[in-house]
Coordinates of C-alpha atoms in Angstrom, one line a residue:
S3 CA 6.3 22.0 33.3
D4 CA 2.9 23.2 32.2
A5 CA -0.5 21.6 32.7
Y6 CA -3.5 22.1 30.3
V7 CA -7.2 21.5 30.8
Y8 CA -9.1 20.9 27.6
S9 CA -12.9 21.3 27.5
D10 CA -13.2 20.8 23.8
L11 CA -11.6 18.9 20.9
D12 CA -8.7 20.1 18.8
I13 CA -6.3 19.2 21.6
R14 CA -3.5 18.0 19.3
H15 CA -2.7 17.4 15.7
W16 CA -0.5 14.4 15.0
D17 CA 2.6 14.9 17.3
T18 CA 1.8 18.5 18.3
W19 CA -0.3 19.4 21.3
Q20 CA -2.6 22.5 21.1
N21 CA -1.2 24.9 23.6
G22 CA -3.0 28.1 22.6
N23 CA -0.4 29.2 20.1
Y24 CA -1.2 29.5 16.4
S25 CA 1.0 30.0 13.3
H26 CA 0.1 33.1 11.4
V27 CA 1.4 35.0 8.3
F28 CA 3.2 38.2 9.0
Y29 CA 4.6 40.8 6.6
K30 CA 7.0 43.8 6.9
K31 CA 7.1 47.0 5.0
V32 CA 10.2 47.9 3.0
G33 CA 12.5 50.0 5.2
E34 CA 11.1 48.5 8.4
E35 CA 13.1 45.3 8.6
D36 CA 13.7 45.7 12.3
S37 CA 10.0 45.7 13.1
E38 CA 8.2 42.6 14.4
G39 CA 6.0 42.5 11.4
I40 CA 2.3 42.9 10.9
D41 CA 0.0 39.9 11.7
I42 CA -2.7 39.5 9.0
M43 CA -4.8 37.4 11.4
P44 CA -4.6 39.4 14.6
D45 CA -6.0 37.6 17.6
E46 CA -7.5 34.9 15.4
P47 CA -7.3 31.4 16.9
Y48 CA -6.7 29.7 13.6
Y49 CA -3.7 28.3 11.7
T50 CA -1.8 29.5 8.6
P51 CA 0.0 27.5 7.4
Q52 CA -2.2 24.5 8.1
K53 CA -1.5 21.7 10.5
P54 CA 0.2 19.3 10.1
F55 CA 2.0 19.7 6.7
G56 CA 1.3 23.2 5.5
G57 CA 4.1 25.5 4.3
E58 CA 4.6 28.4 1.9
E59 CA 2.1 27.0 -0.5
D60 CA -0.6 28.2 1.9
Y61 CA -0.1 31.9 1.1
C62 CA 0.8 34.2 -1.8
W63 CA 1.0 37.9 -2.8
S64 CA -1.4 39.3 -5.3
P65 CA 0.4 40.6 -8.4
D66 CA -0.3 44.2 -7.5
G67 CA 1.2 43.7 -4.0
K68 CA -1.9 45.1 -2.4
S69 CA -3.3 41.8 -1.0
I70 CA -2.1 38.6 0.6
Y71 CA -4.1 35.4 -0.1
Y72 CA -3.9 32.6 2.5
V73 CA -5.4 29.3 3.4
S74 CA -7.0 28.7 6.8
K75 CA -9.6 26.4 8.4
K76 CA -11.4 29.0 10.6
L77 CA -13.2 26.5 12.9
K78 CA -12.8 25.6 16.5
G79 CA -13.2 22.6 18.8
K80 CA -15.4 19.8 17.5
D81 CA -16.2 21.7 14.3
Y82 CA -12.4 21.8 13.5
A83 CA -12.0 18.1 14.2
I84 CA -14.9 16.9 12.0
S85 CA -14.3 19.2 9.0
T86 CA -11.8 19.6 6.1
N87 CA -13.3 23.0 5.1
T88 CA -10.3 25.1 4.6
D89 CA -10.9 28.4 2.7
I90 CA -8.8 30.9 0.8
Y91 CA -8.9 34.4 2.3
K92 CA -7.9 37.7 0.7
Y93 CA -6.3 40.2 3.1
N94 CA -6.2 43.8 1.9
L95 CA -3.1 45.6 3.2
E96 CA -4.6 49.0 3.0
T97 CA -8.0 48.4 4.6
K98 CA -6.9 45.4 6.7
E99 CA -10.1 43.8 5.8
T100 CA -10.4 40.0 5.0
E101 CA -12.6 38.4 2.5
N102 CA -13.4 34.7 2.1
I103 CA -13.3 33.9 -1.6
T104 CA -14.3 30.2 -1.4
E105 CA -17.1 30.3 1.2
E106 CA -19.5 28.4 -1.0
N107 CA -17.1 25.3 -1.2
K108 CA -17.3 23.0 1.8
G109 CA -14.2 20.9 1.2
Y110 CA -10.5 21.7 1.0
D111 CA -9.4 24.9 -0.8
T112 CA -5.6 25.0 -1.0
N113 CA -2.4 26.1 -2.9
P114 CA -3.4 29.6 -4.2
A115 CA -1.2 30.9 -7.0
F116 CA -1.5 33.7 -9.5
S117 CA -0.9 33.7 -13.3
S118 CA 1.2 36.3 -15.0
G119 CA -2.1 37.9 -16.1
G120 CA -3.5 38.1 -12.6
A121 CA -5.9 35.0 -12.6
L122 CA -5.9 33.1 -9.3
A123 CA -5.8 29.3 -9.3
W124 CA -6.1 26.9 -6.5
L125 CA -6.8 23.2 -5.7
Q126 CA -10.3 22.3 -4.5
M127 CA -12.1 19.3 -3.1
K128 CA -15.9 19.5 -2.9
A129 CA -16.9 17.2 0.0
D130 CA -16.5 18.3 3.6
G131 CA -14.8 15.7 5.7
Y132 CA -13.3 13.7 2.7
E133 CA -9.6 14.3 2.7
A134 CA -9.0 12.1 -0.4
D135 CA -11.7 13.6 -2.6
K136 CA -11.0 14.5 -6.3
N137 CA -8.7 17.4 -6.3
D138 CA -9.6 19.9 -9.1
I139 CA -7.9 23.1 -10.4
V140 CA -10.2 26.1 -10.1
V141 CA -9.4 29.6 -11.5
L142 CA -10.9 32.9 -10.5
E143 CA -10.7 36.0 -12.7
N144 CA -12.9 39.1 -12.8
G145 CA -15.3 37.5 -10.4
V146 CA -15.8 34.3 -12.5
K147 CA -14.7 30.9 -11.3
Q148 CA -13.9 28.0 -13.7
N149 CA -13.2 24.4 -12.7
L150 CA -10.7 23.3 -15.3
T151 CA -10.5 19.6 -14.4
A152 CA -14.2 18.9 -13.5
N153 CA -14.8 16.6 -16.4
W154 CA -11.4 14.8 -16.1
D155 CA -11.4 11.4 -14.4
G156 CA -8.4 12.1 -12.2
T157 CA -7.1 14.0 -9.2
V158 CA -4.4 16.7 -9.2
N159 CA -1.3 16.6 -7.0
S160 CA 0.4 19.9 -7.7
F161 CA 0.4 22.6 -10.4
L162 CA 2.4 25.5 -11.9
W163 CA 1.0 28.3 -14.1
A164 CA 2.6 28.6 -17.5
K165 CA 4.4 31.9 -18.0
N166 CA 1.9 32.8 -20.8
G167 CA -0.9 32.6 -18.3
E168 CA -2.9 30.5 -20.8
E169 CA -2.0 27.0 -19.5
I170 CA -1.4 25.2 -16.2
Y171 CA 1.0 22.4 -15.9
F172 CA 0.3 19.8 -13.2
T173 CA 1.2 16.4 -11.8
A174 CA -1.2 13.6 -11.2
P175 CA -1.3 9.9 -10.5
V176 CA -2.0 7.6 -13.5
D177 CA -1.6 3.9 -13.8
G178 CA 0.8 3.4 -10.9
T179 CA 3.0 6.4 -11.7
I180 CA 2.9 10.2 -11.3
Q181 CA 3.0 12.0 -14.7
L182 CA 3.0 15.5 -16.1
F183 CA -0.2 17.1 -17.5
K184 CA -1.4 20.4 -18.8
V185 CA -4.8 22.0 -19.1
N186 CA -5.6 25.2 -21.0
Y187 CA -7.2 28.1 -19.3
P188 CA -10.1 29.4 -21.5
G189 CA -10.5 32.7 -19.7
K190 CA -13.2 34.7 -21.5
K191 CA -13.0 32.4 -24.6
R192 CA -16.0 30.2 -25.2
I193 CA -13.9 27.0 -25.4
A194 CA -13.7 24.0 -23.1
A195 CA -10.7 23.3 -20.8
V196 CA -8.9 20.2 -22.1
V197 CA -6.5 18.0 -20.1
E198 CA -3.5 16.6 -21.9
Q199 CA -1.0 14.1 -20.5
L200 CA 2.5 15.2 -21.4
S201 CA 4.8 12.5 -20.1
E202 CA 4.6 8.7 -19.9
G203 CA 7.0 6.1 -18.5
Q204 CA 7.9 4.0 -15.5
F205 CA 8.7 6.9 -13.1
D206 CA 7.2 9.6 -11.0
V207 CA 7.3 13.3 -11.7
T208 CA 7.3 14.4 -8.1
G209 CA 7.4 18.2 -8.6
I210 CA 7.5 21.0 -11.1
V211 CA 10.2 23.5 -10.2
A212 CA 10.0 26.0 -13.0
E213 CA 9.3 26.8 -16.7
K214 CA 12.1 28.1 -18.9
K215 CA 12.3 28.4 -22.7
K216 CA 9.8 25.8 -23.6
E217 CA 11.1 23.4 -21.0
L218 CA 10.0 22.4 -17.5
L219 CA 12.4 21.8 -14.7
V220 CA 11.0 18.9 -12.7
T221 CA 12.1 16.3 -10.1
R222 CA 11.7 12.7 -10.9
T223 CA 12.0 9.3 -9.1
D224 CA 11.5 5.7 -9.6
M225 CA 11.7 2.7 -7.3
N226 CA 15.4 2.4 -7.9
H227 CA 16.4 6.0 -8.0
A228 CA 16.0 8.9 -5.5
A229 CA 14.9 12.3 -6.7
E230 CA 17.0 14.1 -9.4
V231 CA 16.3 17.2 -11.4
F232 CA 15.3 16.8 -15.1
R233 CA 14.6 19.0 -18.0
F234 CA 11.3 18.2 -19.8
N235 CA 11.2 19.4 -23.4
L236 CA 7.6 20.5 -24.0
K237 CA 7.8 20.1 -27.7
K238 CA 9.6 16.8 -28.0
K239 CA 8.1 15.4 -24.8
T240 CA 11.5 14.1 -23.7
F241 CA 13.5 14.2 -20.4
E242 CA 17.1 15.2 -19.9
Q243 CA 18.7 14.6 -16.5
V244 CA 20.3 17.7 -15.0
T245 CA 21.6 16.5 -11.6
N246 CA 23.5 13.3 -10.9
V247 CA 23.7 13.3 -7.1
N248 CA 23.7 9.5 -6.8
T249 CA 24.8 8.4 -10.3
E250 CA 28.2 7.2 -9.2
L251 CA 26.7 5.3 -6.2
Y252 CA 24.1 3.6 -8.4
A253 CA 26.8 2.4 -10.8
A254 CA 28.4 0.4 -7.9
L255 CA 25.1 -1.3 -7.1
D256 CA 23.2 -4.2 -8.6
L257 CA 19.6 -2.8 -8.8
P258 CA 16.4 -4.8 -8.7
K259 CA 14.2 -5.2 -11.7
V260 CA 10.7 -3.7 -11.5
E261 CA 8.0 -5.2 -13.6
K262 CA 4.5 -4.0 -14.2
R263 CA 1.8 -6.7 -14.2
Y264 CA -1.9 -6.8 -14.4
V265 CA -4.1 -9.3 -12.6
S266 CA -7.9 -10.0 -12.6
T267 CA -9.8 -9.2 -9.4
T268 CA -12.6 -11.2 -8.0
D269 CA -15.1 -8.7 -9.4
G270 CA -13.7 -8.9 -12.9
K271 CA -11.6 -5.7 -12.9
K272 CA -8.0 -5.3 -14.1
M273 CA -5.6 -4.4 -11.4
L274 CA -2.0 -3.1 -11.8
V275 CA 0.6 -4.9 -9.6
W276 CA 4.2 -3.8 -9.3
V277 CA 6.6 -6.8 -8.9
I278 CA 10.1 -6.1 -7.7
L279 CA 12.7 -8.8 -8.3
P280 CA 16.0 -9.3 -6.5
P281 CA 19.1 -7.8 -8.2
D282 CA 20.6 -11.3 -9.0
F283 CA 17.2 -12.8 -9.9
D284 CA 17.5 -16.2 -11.5
A285 CA 14.2 -17.6 -12.7
S286 CA 15.4 -21.2 -12.1
K287 CA 15.5 -20.5 -8.3
K288 CA 12.8 -20.0 -5.8
Y289 CA 12.5 -16.8 -3.7
P290 CA 10.7 -15.7 -0.5
T291 CA 8.0 -13.2 -1.5
L292 CA 6.4 -10.3 0.3
L293 CA 3.0 -8.8 -0.2
Y294 CA 3.3 -5.1 0.4
A295 CA 0.1 -3.4 1.7
Q296 CA 0.1 0.4 1.1
G297 CA -1.1 2.9 3.7
G298 CA -3.3 5.9 3.1
P299 CA -5.6 4.2 2.5
Q300 CA -6.2 6.5 -0.5
S301 CA -2.5 7.1 -1.5
A302 CA -0.9 6.3 -4.7
L303 CA 1.4 3.2 -4.9
S304 CA 3.5 4.7 -7.7
Q305 CA 7.2 4.8 -8.7
F306 CA 8.2 6.5 -5.4
Y307 CA 11.6 6.2 -3.8
S308 CA 10.9 5.8 -0.1
F309 CA 13.3 6.1 2.7
R310 CA 11.0 4.2 5.0
W311 CA 9.5 1.4 2.8
N312 CA 12.2 1.0 0.3
F313 CA 11.5 -1.8 -2.2
Q314 CA 15.1 -1.7 -3.5
L315 CA 16.3 -2.6 0.0
M316 CA 13.7 -5.4 0.4
A317 CA 14.6 -6.9 -2.9
S318 CA 18.3 -6.6 -2.3
Q319 CA 17.8 -9.0 0.7
G320 CA 16.6 -11.7 -1.7
Y321 CA 12.9 -11.0 -1.6
I322 CA 10.4 -10.6 -4.4
V323 CA 8.0 -7.8 -3.5
V324 CA 4.4 -7.8 -4.8
A325 CA 2.8 -4.3 -4.6
P326 CA -0.8 -4.1 -5.8
N327 CA -2.6 -1.0 -6.8
R328 CA -5.6 -2.3 -4.9
R329 CA -9.0 -0.5 -4.5
G330 CA -8.7 3.0 -2.9
M331 CA -5.6 4.2 -4.9
P332 CA -5.7 7.3 -7.1
G333 CA -4.6 7.0 -10.7
H334 CA -7.2 4.5 -11.9
G335 CA -10.2 6.8 -12.1
V336 CA -12.2 8.5 -9.3
A337 CA -14.5 5.5 -8.7
W338 CA -11.6 3.2 -8.0
N339 CA -10.1 5.7 -5.6
E340 CA -13.4 6.0 -3.7
D341 CA -14.3 2.3 -3.6
I342 CA -12.3 1.7 -0.3
S343 CA -14.3 4.2 1.8
K344 CA -16.7 2.3 4.2
D345 CA -15.3 -0.9 2.8
W346 CA -11.8 -1.3 4.5
G347 CA -12.2 -5.0 5.0
G348 CA -14.2 -5.8 1.8
Q349 CA -13.1 -5.9 -1.8
V350 CA -9.7 -4.5 -1.1
M351 CA -8.8 -7.7 0.9
D352 CA -9.8 -9.7 -2.1
D353 CA -7.6 -7.4 -4.2
Y354 CA -4.6 -8.2 -2.0
L355 CA -5.2 -12.0 -2.2
S356 CA -5.8 -11.8 -6.0
A357 CA -2.4 -10.2 -6.4
I358 CA -0.4 -12.6 -4.2
D359 CA -2.3 -15.7 -5.5
E360 CA -1.6 -14.7 -9.2
I361 CA 2.1 -14.0 -8.7
A362 CA 2.5 -17.1 -6.5
K363 CA 1.7 -19.2 -9.5
E364 CA 5.2 -18.3 -10.9
H365 CA 7.6 -21.2 -10.5
Y366 CA 10.2 -19.0 -8.9
V367 CA 8.0 -18.0 -6.0
D368 CA 8.5 -20.1 -2.9
N369 CA 4.9 -20.6 -1.6
D370 CA 6.3 -21.9 1.7
R371 CA 7.9 -18.5 2.3
L372 CA 5.2 -15.8 1.7
G373 CA 4.9 -12.8 4.0
A374 CA 2.8 -9.6 4.2
V375 CA 4.0 -6.2 5.4
G376 CA 2.5 -2.7 5.7
A377 CA 2.1 0.5 7.7
S378 CA -0.9 2.5 8.8
Y379 CA -3.7 1.2 6.7
G380 CA -1.2 -1.3 5.5
G381 CA -0.7 -2.3 9.1
Y382 CA -4.5 -2.6 9.4
S383 CA -4.4 -4.8 6.3
V384 CA -1.8 -7.1 7.8
F385 CA -3.8 -7.5 11.0
Y386 CA -6.9 -8.2 9.0
L387 CA -5.2 -10.6 6.6
A388 CA -3.8 -12.5 9.6
G389 CA -7.4 -13.5 10.4
I390 CA -8.5 -14.5 6.9
H391 CA -5.5 -15.7 4.9
N392 CA -6.2 -19.4 5.1
N393 CA -2.5 -20.4 5.6
R394 CA -1.2 -18.5 2.7
F395 CA 1.4 -16.5 4.7
K396 CA 4.2 -17.7 7.0
T397 CA 4.9 -14.3 8.6
F398 CA 3.4 -10.8 9.0
I399 CA 4.9 -7.3 9.8
A400 CA 2.6 -4.5 10.9
H401 CA 3.9 -1.0 11.4
D402 CA 1.7 1.6 13.1
G403 CA -1.3 -0.5 12.1
V404 CA -4.9 0.1 13.1
F405 CA -5.8 -2.9 15.3
D406 CA -9.1 -1.8 16.7
T407 CA -11.3 0.6 14.7
R408 CA -13.4 1.4 17.7
S409 CA -10.3 2.5 19.6
M410 CA -9.2 4.5 16.5
Y411 CA -12.5 6.5 16.6
G412 CA -12.0 7.3 20.2
T413 CA -8.4 8.4 19.9
T414 CA -7.9 10.1 16.6
E415 CA -8.0 13.9 16.4
E416 CA -9.0 13.8 12.7
L417 CA -12.7 12.8 13.2
F418 CA -13.5 13.9 9.7
F419 CA -11.5 10.9 8.5
V420 CA -13.2 8.2 10.5
N421 CA -16.6 9.8 10.0
H422 CA -16.1 9.5 6.3
D423 CA -14.2 6.2 5.9
F424 CA -16.0 4.3 8.6
G425 CA -19.4 6.0 8.1
G426 CA -19.7 7.5 11.6
P427 CA -19.2 6.6 15.3
Y428 CA -19.5 3.1 16.6
W429 CA -22.4 4.0 18.9
E430 CA -24.8 4.6 16.0
K431 CA -26.4 1.2 16.1
E432 CA -28.7 1.8 13.2
N433 CA -25.8 3.0 10.9
A434 CA -25.1 -0.1 8.8
D435 CA -21.8 1.2 7.4
A436 CA -20.5 2.2 10.8
Q437 CA -21.5 -1.1 12.4
K438 CA -19.7 -3.0 9.6
A439 CA -16.5 -0.9 10.1
Y440 CA -16.4 -1.6 13.9
N441 CA -17.4 -5.2 13.8
E442 CA -17.0 -7.2 10.6
F443 CA -14.2 -5.0 9.3
N444 CA -12.4 -4.7 12.7
P445 CA -9.2 -6.6 12.9
I446 CA -9.6 -7.2 16.6
T447 CA -12.6 -9.4 15.9
K448 CA -10.4 -11.8 13.8
V449 CA -7.8 -12.5 16.5
A450 CA -9.3 -15.9 17.2
N451 CA -8.2 -16.9 13.7
W452 CA -4.6 -15.8 14.1
D453 CA -2.2 -18.7 13.7
T454 CA 0.9 -17.0 12.2
P455 CA 3.7 -15.0 13.8
I456 CA 3.3 -11.2 13.6
L457 CA 6.0 -8.6 14.2
I458 CA 4.3 -5.4 15.5
Y459 CA 6.1 -2.1 15.9
Q460 CA 5.0 1.5 16.5
G461 CA 6.6 4.9 16.1

């Protein structure tokens, strides 16, 4: 076995220890297939693709084949741990010189892709250290950069250039779903970029595969159906299912009913709540009911089909599931998305309780059998609710939950996250946001109030 001595941060990322090896992009020349390839980042101690989730979206060829564009966070040690400042680099195959084309932006720059006309688009977040910042589409052509979505109150998930090079199709969260959008690329024209929503419905468009003959091939899910491929007619704005991998299986199942509700929050806002009813739901009966707390904390609670937290499976066991789009989730405007930062135990906890209290008024909800479940930030929420729920719940389940925010600060490798969401380290006694995060909003300080069984599991 090997032993390592670390004298700086960046010792691991998630489940991978830093052992001095870095992923790089290589290329081979035609006719030299037996060669080891040419490293475009020779001797550089940086990653491409990025840790922990990066893939082929982190690099692309220029249309003329003379350059490779790639994403990297060229920082080391503590600087790497506290920053989200990835950049897009241009590597010239002939000169072997590298140019940083996004140096002025201090947040994430990711997903470079060229249009048929040679314009380069990518996704950009402005704030350094904020991993859930508004994600915009930026285009560079002839030395001029344009932010196409700067004035749109949303955040982009993924995109695909239209074949005409004049539009970009993209997916984005909206009102508890993920939908298709498009934005025009003005180029040299003196016109504004305008975002248009193309699809609407109780489903998620999880990816755009290709464009063909005025149609888009996309993948689509909902809470009852895993991903299938669909055609989307750009003129009629209609879907046609292409694959039927699980259709026969679904036909043999009694599927839950998914309802969209809206409840009022304690600060007078309207909040979307998904309510999943058991397959054999009978309104004359009473059902045990689960409050589902989403992780993230800035992730969308949309019409996803999860193999880990599967609402269909929960409901099939006879439970009603209440899944609120509480503060911090994208798809309800940038401000709603940002409201959870430095307020983990604040308004969002009232949002949870507003959701369960409103749905619990239904005569078919058994108020003597209410539970709360969640993972990651959802697990934090369960721990925190256990100390403030005032006998609402009879059981809790916490998966991979944050139990002690001080311990989290001292053990996480992504210091950028806790610096932003908690406001800084716990030893900054004059930092009001940080002190609230590590004291008032710390679940461990509420343990004296725990009076309800909690199932806790990690991994």
